[in-house]
């Protein structure tokens, strides 16, 4: 990041015009009644696809009033208030100012915004969809809520440096449909690449925090969790299909795979209130990404090497029986009710044990609004050594891939990363 920003400073010395962005004048706050109801409703749906509420709401805070801390390798950023409050929100913003923030990452006053706001994806959103989002936000209740000050390592608190980042990583321009694909596929591509910003988590990032475009959807990291690959290298024992993706994205759980845990939980929760056709379009596009260039259509299939695992990791087996077996053991009510077996979970197949460890540490919350089973957090009841034993046991039992090295240290690191959130 430092290096790239250094380059950025040099380049922006040449192109000072990029660094300086003029303020856009305030406007008289638009009358909420001036926005057509259908436009507001469309904006509400789009806001769900864009997860605006996830970042722009503090824990137990008012939706969209901001204040949620976002930990980055460069320090902590706070999402701002995007309710129409005149002093602390966007109440005096014109549509032009809103559109510039979403497309170029420039605030109304001309200052550069951090790419924690995923504007490198939002830049592809159409004017019509941005107008609907604007109508939706401008008709929320205005909340007075100043965002806390960002805590970034020197010199990144200096916003003009972001002009260099934009030069390197922001690729503006509308989404270009692929005429060789169906309308549904193109709708899905538009939503995934744009507002849905799925690559924001599922694409690996370089040291400067930019997405590696030539490795799109090869798997990334989010809040101490792995966001698994959504390309042909996806590790699920059962191949994902359009139907299983649809079910997973819309309900947060699919019987052939698993639940959406960690940072994927809020994404699927938001998608549960999005029109079915849009979620299906997303599923069609993601399924095509996963199958691209593959001949076989089957995954490796689940395995259960119970005896081998118990012989290799007797204390892991005992801990699993005691702490987990009541829910995940054969014949437990949860499994007999058709919840996915742990043998299907991609967390157990990944190269990196992170998601396995985070699931044990943090548990899995039910999708809001569904009474379904949940998994308690074990961060207080199991120590790093015990968590490592269980993870080693499950890896041997349900995967034919090699053992995870240095699990206890990884558990310690996962605990720390999880606590930063
Ligand atoms: C991944 C987290 C994240 C998501 C998702 C997100 N934002 Fe943000 N947004 C931020 C952060 C962080 C900032 C503040 C950046 C800064 O201080 O430079 C921000 C800033 C903004 C701003 C500028 C506000 C100002 O006062 O300058 C607008 C407008 C905005 N977001 C709108 C949206 C909308 C609309 C959506 C949904 C379509 C959305 N954001 C989704 C994290 C997010
Ligand atoms: C905030 C980060 C984030 C965003 C944004 C995000 N994901 Fe995820 N996603 C994750 C994480 C983390 C997991 C792993 C969850 C787990 O282990 O239960 C995941 C899991 C998944 C899986 C399951 C993969 C597997 O093999 O188990 C699919 C499919 C998926 N995401 C699709 C999407 C799509 C489509 C979008 C955009 C609409 C999206 N994700 C946006 C973080 C994210
Ligand atoms: C009270 C019941 C309960 C207990 C006890 C429990 N779990 Fe879970 N676990 C769940 C539920 C519910 C899910 C979400 C999947 C589902 O709904 O079927 C889940 C999901 C998981 C996942 C998948 C997470 C992902 O990335 O998608 C893993 C891994 C896991 N559990 C491991 C464990 C381990 C290891 C233990 C013991 C330390 C344990 N669980 C104890 C209920 C439980």
PDB file of C-alpha atoms in Angstrom, residues 88-316:
ATOM      1  CA  UNK A  88     -23.880  14.768   9.649  1.00  0.00           C
ATOM      2  CA  UNK A  89     -25.461  12.848   6.755  1.00  0.00           C
ATOM      3  CA  UNK A  90     -26.179  13.444   3.073  1.00  0.00           C
ATOM      4  CA  UNK A  91     -29.277  15.640   3.468  1.00  0.00           C
ATOM      5  CA  UNK A  92     -27.833  18.496   1.413  1.00  0.00           C
ATOM      6  CA  UNK A  93     -26.303  16.292  -1.303  1.00  0.00           C
ATOM      7  CA  UNK A  94     -27.523  16.633  -4.870  1.00  0.00           C
ATOM      8  CA  UNK A  95     -27.924  13.538  -7.000  1.00  0.00           C
ATOM      9  CA  UNK A  96     -24.769  14.574  -8.868  1.00  0.00           C
ATOM     10  CA  UNK A  97     -22.780  14.533  -5.612  1.00  0.00           C
ATOM     11  CA  UNK A  98     -24.171  11.118  -4.660  1.00  0.00           C
ATOM     12  CA  UNK A  99     -23.385   9.707  -8.103  1.00  0.00           C
ATOM     13  CA  UNK A 100     -19.816  10.999  -7.970  1.00  0.00           C
ATOM     14  CA  UNK A 101     -19.278   9.368  -4.561  1.00  0.00           C
ATOM     15  CA  UNK A 102     -20.573   6.032  -5.859  1.00  0.00           C
ATOM     16  CA  UNK A 103     -18.726   6.139  -9.179  1.00  0.00           C
ATOM     17  CA  UNK A 104     -15.462   7.877  -8.301  1.00  0.00           C
ATOM     18  CA  UNK A 105     -15.114   7.698  -4.525  1.00  0.00           C
ATOM     19  CA  UNK A 106     -15.189  11.487  -4.061  1.00  0.00           C
ATOM     20  CA  UNK A 107     -17.230  12.988  -1.232  1.00  0.00           C
ATOM     21  CA  UNK A 108     -19.455  16.004  -1.812  1.00  0.00           C
ATOM     22  CA  UNK A 109     -16.850  18.384  -0.419  1.00  0.00           C
ATOM     23  CA  UNK A 110     -14.280  17.085  -2.923  1.00  0.00           C
ATOM     24  CA  UNK A 111     -12.285  14.886  -0.523  1.00  0.00           C
ATOM     25  CA  UNK A 112     -11.325  11.372  -1.588  1.00  0.00           C
ATOM     26  CA  UNK A 113     -13.127   8.435   0.038  1.00  0.00           C
ATOM     27  CA  UNK A 114     -11.408   5.218   1.084  1.00  0.00           C
ATOM     28  CA  UNK A 115     -12.122   2.196  -1.092  1.00  0.00           C
ATOM     29  CA  UNK A 116     -13.684   0.478   1.941  1.00  0.00           C
ATOM     30  CA  UNK A 117     -16.740   1.917   0.219  1.00  0.00           C
ATOM     31  CA  UNK A 118     -16.565  -0.525  -2.705  1.00  0.00           C
ATOM     32  CA  UNK A 119     -16.772   2.140  -5.388  1.00  0.00           C
ATOM     33  CA  UNK A 120     -14.557   0.136  -7.727  1.00  0.00           C
ATOM     34  CA  UNK A 121     -17.681  -2.044  -8.087  1.00  0.00           C
ATOM     35  CA  UNK A 122     -20.382   0.576  -7.601  1.00  0.00           C
ATOM     36  CA  UNK A 123     -18.840   2.510 -10.498  1.00  0.00           C
ATOM     37  CA  UNK A 124     -20.584   0.082 -12.892  1.00  0.00           C
ATOM     38  CA  UNK A 125     -24.096   0.834 -11.573  1.00  0.00           C
ATOM     39  CA  UNK A 126     -26.419   2.570 -14.063  1.00  0.00           C
ATOM     40  CA  UNK A 127     -27.721   6.116 -13.589  1.00  0.00           C
ATOM     41  CA  UNK A 128     -31.234   4.740 -13.214  1.00  0.00           C
ATOM     42  CA  UNK A 129     -30.260   2.417 -10.375  1.00  0.00           C
ATOM     43  CA  UNK A 130     -28.254   5.171  -8.664  1.00  0.00           C
ATOM     44  CA  UNK A 131     -31.291   7.473  -8.893  1.00  0.00           C
ATOM     45  CA  UNK A 132     -33.388   4.789  -7.182  1.00  0.00           C
ATOM     46  CA  UNK A 133     -30.794   4.372  -4.407  1.00  0.00           C
ATOM     47  CA  UNK A 134     -30.672   8.130  -3.947  1.00  0.00           C
ATOM     48  CA  UNK A 135     -34.477   8.277  -3.684  1.00  0.00           C
ATOM     49  CA  UNK A 136     -34.415   5.493  -1.119  1.00  0.00           C
ATOM     50  CA  UNK A 137     -31.739   7.100   1.073  1.00  0.00           C
ATOM     51  CA  UNK A 138     -33.227  10.625   0.860  1.00  0.00           C
ATOM     52  CA  UNK A 139     -36.557   9.304   2.154  1.00  0.00           C
ATOM     53  CA  UNK A 140     -35.097   7.622   5.277  1.00  0.00           C
ATOM     54  CA  UNK A 141     -35.488   9.309   8.655  1.00  0.00           C
ATOM     55  CA  UNK A 142     -32.708  11.852   9.201  1.00  0.00           C
ATOM     56  CA  UNK A 143     -30.484  10.874  12.125  1.00  0.00           C
ATOM     57  CA  UNK A 144     -27.923  13.173  13.708  1.00  0.00           C
ATOM     58  CA  UNK A 145     -24.855  10.952  14.009  1.00  0.00           C
ATOM     59  CA  UNK A 146     -21.315  12.140  13.253  1.00  0.00           C
ATOM     60  CA  UNK A 147     -18.963   9.296  12.273  1.00  0.00           C
ATOM     61  CA  UNK A 148     -16.021   8.685  14.617  1.00  0.00           C
ATOM     62  CA  UNK A 149     -12.620   9.766  13.297  1.00  0.00           C
ATOM     63  CA  UNK A 150     -10.717   7.149  11.279  1.00  0.00           C
ATOM     64  CA  UNK A 151      -7.623   5.676  12.917  1.00  0.00           C
ATOM     65  CA  UNK A 152      -5.183   5.001  10.085  1.00  0.00           C
ATOM     66  CA  UNK A 153      -1.432   4.465  10.095  1.00  0.00           C
ATOM     67  CA  UNK A 154       0.648   7.408   8.880  1.00  0.00           C
ATOM     68  CA  UNK A 155       0.497   8.725   6.138  1.00  0.00           C
ATOM     69  CA  UNK A 156      -2.714   7.079   5.005  1.00  0.00           C
ATOM     70  CA  UNK A 157      -4.883   9.504   6.923  1.00  0.00           C
ATOM     71  CA  UNK A 158      -3.991  11.947   4.149  1.00  0.00           C
ATOM     72  CA  UNK A 159      -6.867  11.516   1.689  1.00  0.00           C
ATOM     73  CA  UNK A 160      -5.298  13.064  -1.448  1.00  0.00           C
ATOM     74  CA  UNK A 161      -3.049   9.967  -1.597  1.00  0.00           C
ATOM     75  CA  UNK A 162      -6.116   8.045  -2.706  1.00  0.00           C
ATOM     76  CA  UNK A 163      -5.941   9.753  -6.090  1.00  0.00           C
ATOM     77  CA  UNK A 164      -2.980   7.448  -6.779  1.00  0.00           C
ATOM     78  CA  UNK A 165      -4.979   4.413  -5.700  1.00  0.00           C
ATOM     79  CA  UNK A 166      -7.785   5.371  -8.050  1.00  0.00           C
ATOM     80  CA  UNK A 167      -5.361   5.774 -10.918  1.00  0.00           C
ATOM     81  CA  UNK A 168      -4.162   2.208 -10.392  1.00  0.00           C
ATOM     82  CA  UNK A 169      -7.298   0.354  -9.387  1.00  0.00           C
ATOM     83  CA  UNK A 170     -10.438   2.241 -10.334  1.00  0.00           C
ATOM     84  CA  UNK A 171     -11.709   1.195 -13.742  1.00  0.00           C
ATOM     85  CA  UNK A 172     -14.734   3.304 -14.477  1.00  0.00           C
ATOM     86  CA  UNK A 173     -17.252   2.614 -17.167  1.00  0.00           C
ATOM     87  CA  UNK A 174     -20.653   1.024 -17.535  1.00  0.00           C
ATOM     88  CA  UNK A 175     -21.193  -2.735 -17.393  1.00  0.00           C
ATOM     89  CA  UNK A 176     -20.883  -4.135 -20.916  1.00  0.00           C
ATOM     90  CA  UNK A 177     -23.324  -6.984 -21.574  1.00  0.00           C
ATOM     91  CA  UNK A 178     -22.082 -10.135 -23.280  1.00  0.00           C
ATOM     92  CA  UNK A 179     -24.345 -10.657 -26.318  1.00  0.00           C
ATOM     93  CA  UNK A 180     -23.418 -14.358 -26.403  1.00  0.00           C
ATOM     94  CA  UNK A 181     -25.111 -14.959 -23.041  1.00  0.00           C
ATOM     95  CA  UNK A 182     -28.747 -14.909 -21.913  1.00  0.00           C
ATOM     96  CA  UNK A 183     -30.468 -11.840 -20.501  1.00  0.00           C
ATOM     97  CA  UNK A 184     -30.581 -13.624 -17.128  1.00  0.00           C
ATOM     98  CA  UNK A 185     -26.816 -14.252 -17.139  1.00  0.00           C
ATOM     99  CA  UNK A 186     -26.177 -10.608 -18.044  1.00  0.00           C
ATOM    100  CA  UNK A 187     -28.459  -9.409 -15.273  1.00  0.00           C
ATOM    101  CA  UNK A 188     -26.538 -11.624 -12.840  1.00  0.00           C
ATOM    102  CA  UNK A 189     -23.178 -10.372 -14.128  1.00  0.00           C
ATOM    103  CA  UNK A 190     -24.303  -6.757 -13.752  1.00  0.00           C
ATOM    104  CA  UNK A 191     -25.407  -7.341 -10.147  1.00  0.00           C
ATOM    105  CA  UNK A 192     -22.373  -9.435  -9.112  1.00  0.00           C
ATOM    106  CA  UNK A 193     -19.747  -7.174 -10.685  1.00  0.00           C
ATOM    107  CA  UNK A 194     -21.516  -3.959  -9.714  1.00  0.00           C
ATOM    108  CA  UNK A 195     -23.766  -3.370  -6.744  1.00  0.00           C
ATOM    109  CA  UNK A 196     -23.324  -6.851  -5.229  1.00  0.00           C
ATOM    110  CA  UNK A 197     -19.517  -6.301  -5.092  1.00  0.00           C
ATOM    111  CA  UNK A 198     -19.045 -10.052  -4.542  1.00  0.00           C
ATOM    112  CA  UNK A 199     -15.439  -9.747  -5.730  1.00  0.00           C
ATOM    113  CA  UNK A 200     -14.808  -7.268  -2.905  1.00  0.00           C
ATOM    114  CA  UNK A 201     -14.436 -10.349  -0.689  1.00  0.00           C
ATOM    115  CA  UNK A 202     -14.088 -13.276  -3.118  1.00  0.00           C
ATOM    116  CA  UNK A 203     -11.200 -11.823  -5.207  1.00  0.00           C
ATOM    117  CA  UNK A 204      -7.656 -11.798  -3.790  1.00  0.00           C
ATOM    118  CA  UNK A 205      -6.092  -8.378  -3.146  1.00  0.00           C
ATOM    119  CA  UNK A 206      -2.536  -7.192  -3.737  1.00  0.00           C
ATOM    120  CA  UNK A 207      -0.384  -5.480  -1.113  1.00  0.00           C
ATOM    121  CA  UNK A 208      -1.875  -2.125  -1.981  1.00  0.00           C
ATOM    122  CA  UNK A 209      -5.365  -3.424  -1.253  1.00  0.00           C
ATOM    123  CA  UNK A 210      -6.421  -3.482  -4.924  1.00  0.00           C
ATOM    124  CA  UNK A 211      -8.287  -6.466  -6.362  1.00  0.00           C
ATOM    125  CA  UNK A 212      -6.174  -8.700  -8.621  1.00  0.00           C
ATOM    126  CA  UNK A 213      -8.261  -8.445 -11.734  1.00  0.00           C
ATOM    127  CA  UNK A 214      -6.606 -11.340 -13.527  1.00  0.00           C
ATOM    128  CA  UNK A 215      -7.476 -13.590 -10.587  1.00  0.00           C
ATOM    129  CA  UNK A 216     -11.087 -12.482 -10.207  1.00  0.00           C
ATOM    130  CA  UNK A 217     -13.095 -14.738  -7.837  1.00  0.00           C
ATOM    131  CA  UNK A 218     -10.076 -16.924  -7.008  1.00  0.00           C
ATOM    132  CA  UNK A 219     -10.897 -16.531  -3.306  1.00  0.00           C
ATOM    133  CA  UNK A 220     -10.133 -13.697  -0.875  1.00  0.00           C
ATOM    134  CA  UNK A 221     -10.140 -12.792   2.774  1.00  0.00           C
ATOM    135  CA  UNK A 222     -12.788 -10.886   4.730  1.00  0.00           C
ATOM    136  CA  UNK A 223     -12.771 -10.034   8.422  1.00  0.00           C
ATOM    137  CA  UNK A 224     -10.560 -12.981   9.354  1.00  0.00           C
ATOM    138  CA  UNK A 225     -12.561 -15.466   7.219  1.00  0.00           C
ATOM    139  CA  UNK A 226     -11.768 -16.944   3.823  1.00  0.00           C
ATOM    140  CA  UNK A 227     -14.216 -16.030   1.118  1.00  0.00           C
ATOM    141  CA  UNK A 228     -13.931 -19.239  -0.930  1.00  0.00           C
ATOM    142  CA  UNK A 229     -13.156 -19.282  -4.646  1.00  0.00           C
ATOM    143  CA  UNK A 230     -16.192 -18.781  -6.870  1.00  0.00           C
ATOM    144  CA  UNK A 231     -14.267 -20.019  -9.917  1.00  0.00           C
ATOM    145  CA  UNK A 232     -13.498 -23.586 -11.057  1.00  0.00           C
ATOM    146  CA  UNK A 233     -11.096 -24.023  -8.133  1.00  0.00           C
ATOM    147  CA  UNK A 234     -13.996 -23.984  -5.633  1.00  0.00           C
ATOM    148  CA  UNK A 235     -13.449 -26.836  -3.178  1.00  0.00           C
ATOM    149  CA  UNK A 236     -16.963 -27.932  -2.267  1.00  0.00           C
ATOM    150  CA  UNK A 237     -17.327 -31.728  -2.202  1.00  0.00           C
ATOM    151  CA  UNK A 238     -20.586 -31.321  -4.157  1.00  0.00           C
ATOM    152  CA  UNK A 239     -20.431 -29.046  -7.196  1.00  0.00           C
ATOM    153  CA  UNK A 240     -22.553 -25.954  -6.813  1.00  0.00           C
ATOM    154  CA  UNK A 241     -25.511 -25.782  -9.191  1.00  0.00           C
ATOM    155  CA  UNK A 242     -27.773 -22.849 -10.065  1.00  0.00           C
ATOM    156  CA  UNK A 243     -30.402 -24.284  -7.735  1.00  0.00           C
ATOM    157  CA  UNK A 244     -28.065 -24.852  -4.778  1.00  0.00           C
ATOM    158  CA  UNK A 245     -26.541 -21.384  -5.207  1.00  0.00           C
ATOM    159  CA  UNK A 246     -29.991 -19.869  -5.323  1.00  0.00           C
ATOM    160  CA  UNK A 247     -31.044 -21.661  -2.131  1.00  0.00           C
ATOM    161  CA  UNK A 248     -27.799 -20.771  -0.332  1.00  0.00           C
ATOM    162  CA  UNK A 249     -27.874 -17.093  -1.324  1.00  0.00           C
ATOM    163  CA  UNK A 250     -31.533 -16.609  -0.565  1.00  0.00           C
ATOM    164  CA  UNK A 251     -31.927 -18.651   2.642  1.00  0.00           C
ATOM    165  CA  UNK A 252     -28.376 -18.709   4.013  1.00  0.00           C
ATOM    166  CA  UNK A 253     -28.237 -22.492   3.951  1.00  0.00           C
ATOM    167  CA  UNK A 254     -28.201 -25.271   1.401  1.00  0.00           C
ATOM    168  CA  UNK A 255     -28.548 -28.916   2.374  1.00  0.00           C
ATOM    169  CA  UNK A 256     -25.814 -30.042  -0.015  1.00  0.00           C
ATOM    170  CA  UNK A 257     -23.237 -27.475   1.135  1.00  0.00           C
ATOM    171  CA  UNK A 258     -23.601 -25.589   4.381  1.00  0.00           C
ATOM    172  CA  UNK A 259     -24.682 -22.398   6.041  1.00  0.00           C
ATOM    173  CA  UNK A 260     -23.477 -18.892   5.174  1.00  0.00           C
ATOM    174  CA  UNK A 261     -21.340 -18.144   8.212  1.00  0.00           C
ATOM    175  CA  UNK A 262     -19.191 -15.136   9.151  1.00  0.00           C
ATOM    176  CA  UNK A 263     -19.332 -12.118   6.810  1.00  0.00           C
ATOM    177  CA  UNK A 264     -21.394 -14.106   4.278  1.00  0.00           C
ATOM    178  CA  UNK A 265     -24.279 -14.258   6.776  1.00  0.00           C
ATOM    179  CA  UNK A 266     -25.380 -10.619   6.307  1.00  0.00           C
ATOM    180  CA  UNK A 267     -24.977 -10.936   2.511  1.00  0.00           C
ATOM    181  CA  UNK A 268     -27.416 -13.840   2.292  1.00  0.00           C
ATOM    182  CA  UNK A 269     -29.652 -12.164   4.830  1.00  0.00           C
ATOM    183  CA  UNK A 270     -29.915  -9.092   2.607  1.00  0.00           C
ATOM    184  CA  UNK A 271     -30.535 -11.257  -0.455  1.00  0.00           C
ATOM    185  CA  UNK A 272     -33.501 -12.898   1.285  1.00  0.00           C
ATOM    186  CA  UNK A 273     -35.536  -9.742   0.645  1.00  0.00           C
ATOM    187  CA  UNK A 274     -34.446  -9.252  -2.962  1.00  0.00           C
ATOM    188  CA  UNK A 275     -36.764 -10.357  -5.824  1.00  0.00           C
ATOM    189  CA  UNK A 276     -36.318 -14.038  -6.640  1.00  0.00           C
ATOM    190  CA  UNK A 277     -35.486 -13.278 -10.263  1.00  0.00           C
ATOM    191  CA  UNK A 278     -32.465 -11.186  -9.257  1.00  0.00           C
ATOM    192  CA  UNK A 279     -31.117 -13.834  -6.882  1.00  0.00           C
ATOM    193  CA  UNK A 280     -31.632 -16.464  -9.568  1.00  0.00           C
ATOM    194  CA  UNK A 281     -29.743 -14.303 -12.068  1.00  0.00           C
ATOM    195  CA  UNK A 282     -26.856 -13.991  -9.592  1.00  0.00           C
ATOM    196  CA  UNK A 283     -26.897 -17.785  -9.163  1.00  0.00           C
ATOM    197  CA  UNK A 284     -26.840 -18.339 -12.939  1.00  0.00           C
ATOM    198  CA  UNK A 285     -23.820 -16.066 -13.334  1.00  0.00           C
ATOM    199  CA  UNK A 286     -21.884 -17.493 -10.357  1.00  0.00           C
ATOM    200  CA  UNK A 287     -22.559 -21.073 -11.512  1.00  0.00           C
ATOM    201  CA  UNK A 288     -21.093 -20.170 -14.901  1.00  0.00           C
ATOM    202  CA  UNK A 289     -17.970 -18.697 -13.230  1.00  0.00           C
ATOM    203  CA  UNK A 290     -17.478 -21.922 -11.318  1.00  0.00           C
ATOM    204  CA  UNK A 291     -17.909 -24.144 -14.342  1.00  0.00           C
ATOM    205  CA  UNK A 292     -15.940 -22.079 -16.801  1.00  0.00           C
ATOM    206  CA  UNK A 293     -13.552 -24.387 -18.681  1.00  0.00           C
ATOM    207  CA  UNK A 294     -14.356 -27.475 -16.593  1.00  0.00           C
ATOM    208  CA  UNK A 295     -15.368 -30.734 -18.242  1.00  0.00           C
ATOM    209  CA  UNK A 296     -16.445 -32.724 -15.214  1.00  0.00           C
ATOM    210  CA  UNK A 297     -19.561 -31.631 -13.429  1.00  0.00           C
ATOM    211  CA  UNK A 298     -19.120 -33.498 -10.175  1.00  0.00           C
ATOM    212  CA  UNK A 299     -17.147 -32.499  -7.098  1.00  0.00           C
ATOM    213  CA  UNK A 300     -14.911 -34.971  -5.326  1.00  0.00           C
ATOM    214  CA  UNK A 301     -17.882 -36.211  -3.267  1.00  0.00           C
ATOM    215  CA  UNK A 302     -17.970 -36.338   0.534  1.00  0.00           C
ATOM    216  CA  UNK A 303     -15.847 -38.789   2.534  1.00  0.00           C
ATOM    217  CA  UNK A 304     -16.118 -39.992   6.144  1.00  0.00           C
ATOM    218  CA  UNK A 305     -12.904 -41.610   7.449  1.00  0.00           C
ATOM    219  CA  UNK A 306     -14.076 -41.835  11.040  1.00  0.00           C
ATOM    220  CA  UNK A 307     -11.777 -44.615  12.231  1.00  0.00           C
ATOM    221  CA  UNK A 308      -8.636 -43.167  10.661  1.00  0.00           C
ATOM    222  CA  UNK A 309      -9.391 -39.779  12.241  1.00  0.00           C
ATOM    223  CA  UNK A 310     -10.091 -41.199  15.701  1.00  0.00           C
ATOM    224  CA  UNK A 311      -6.843 -43.204  15.627  1.00  0.00           C
ATOM    225  CA  UNK A 312      -4.809 -40.182  14.518  1.00  0.00           C
ATOM    226  CA  UNK A 313      -6.451 -37.612  16.812  1.00  0.00           C
ATOM    227  CA  UNK A 314      -7.984 -39.376  19.837  1.00  0.00           C
ATOM    228  CA  UNK A 315      -8.338 -36.224  21.957  1.00  0.00           C
ATOM    229  CA  UNK A 316      -9.840 -34.316  19.007  1.00  0.00           C
TER     230      UNK A 316
END
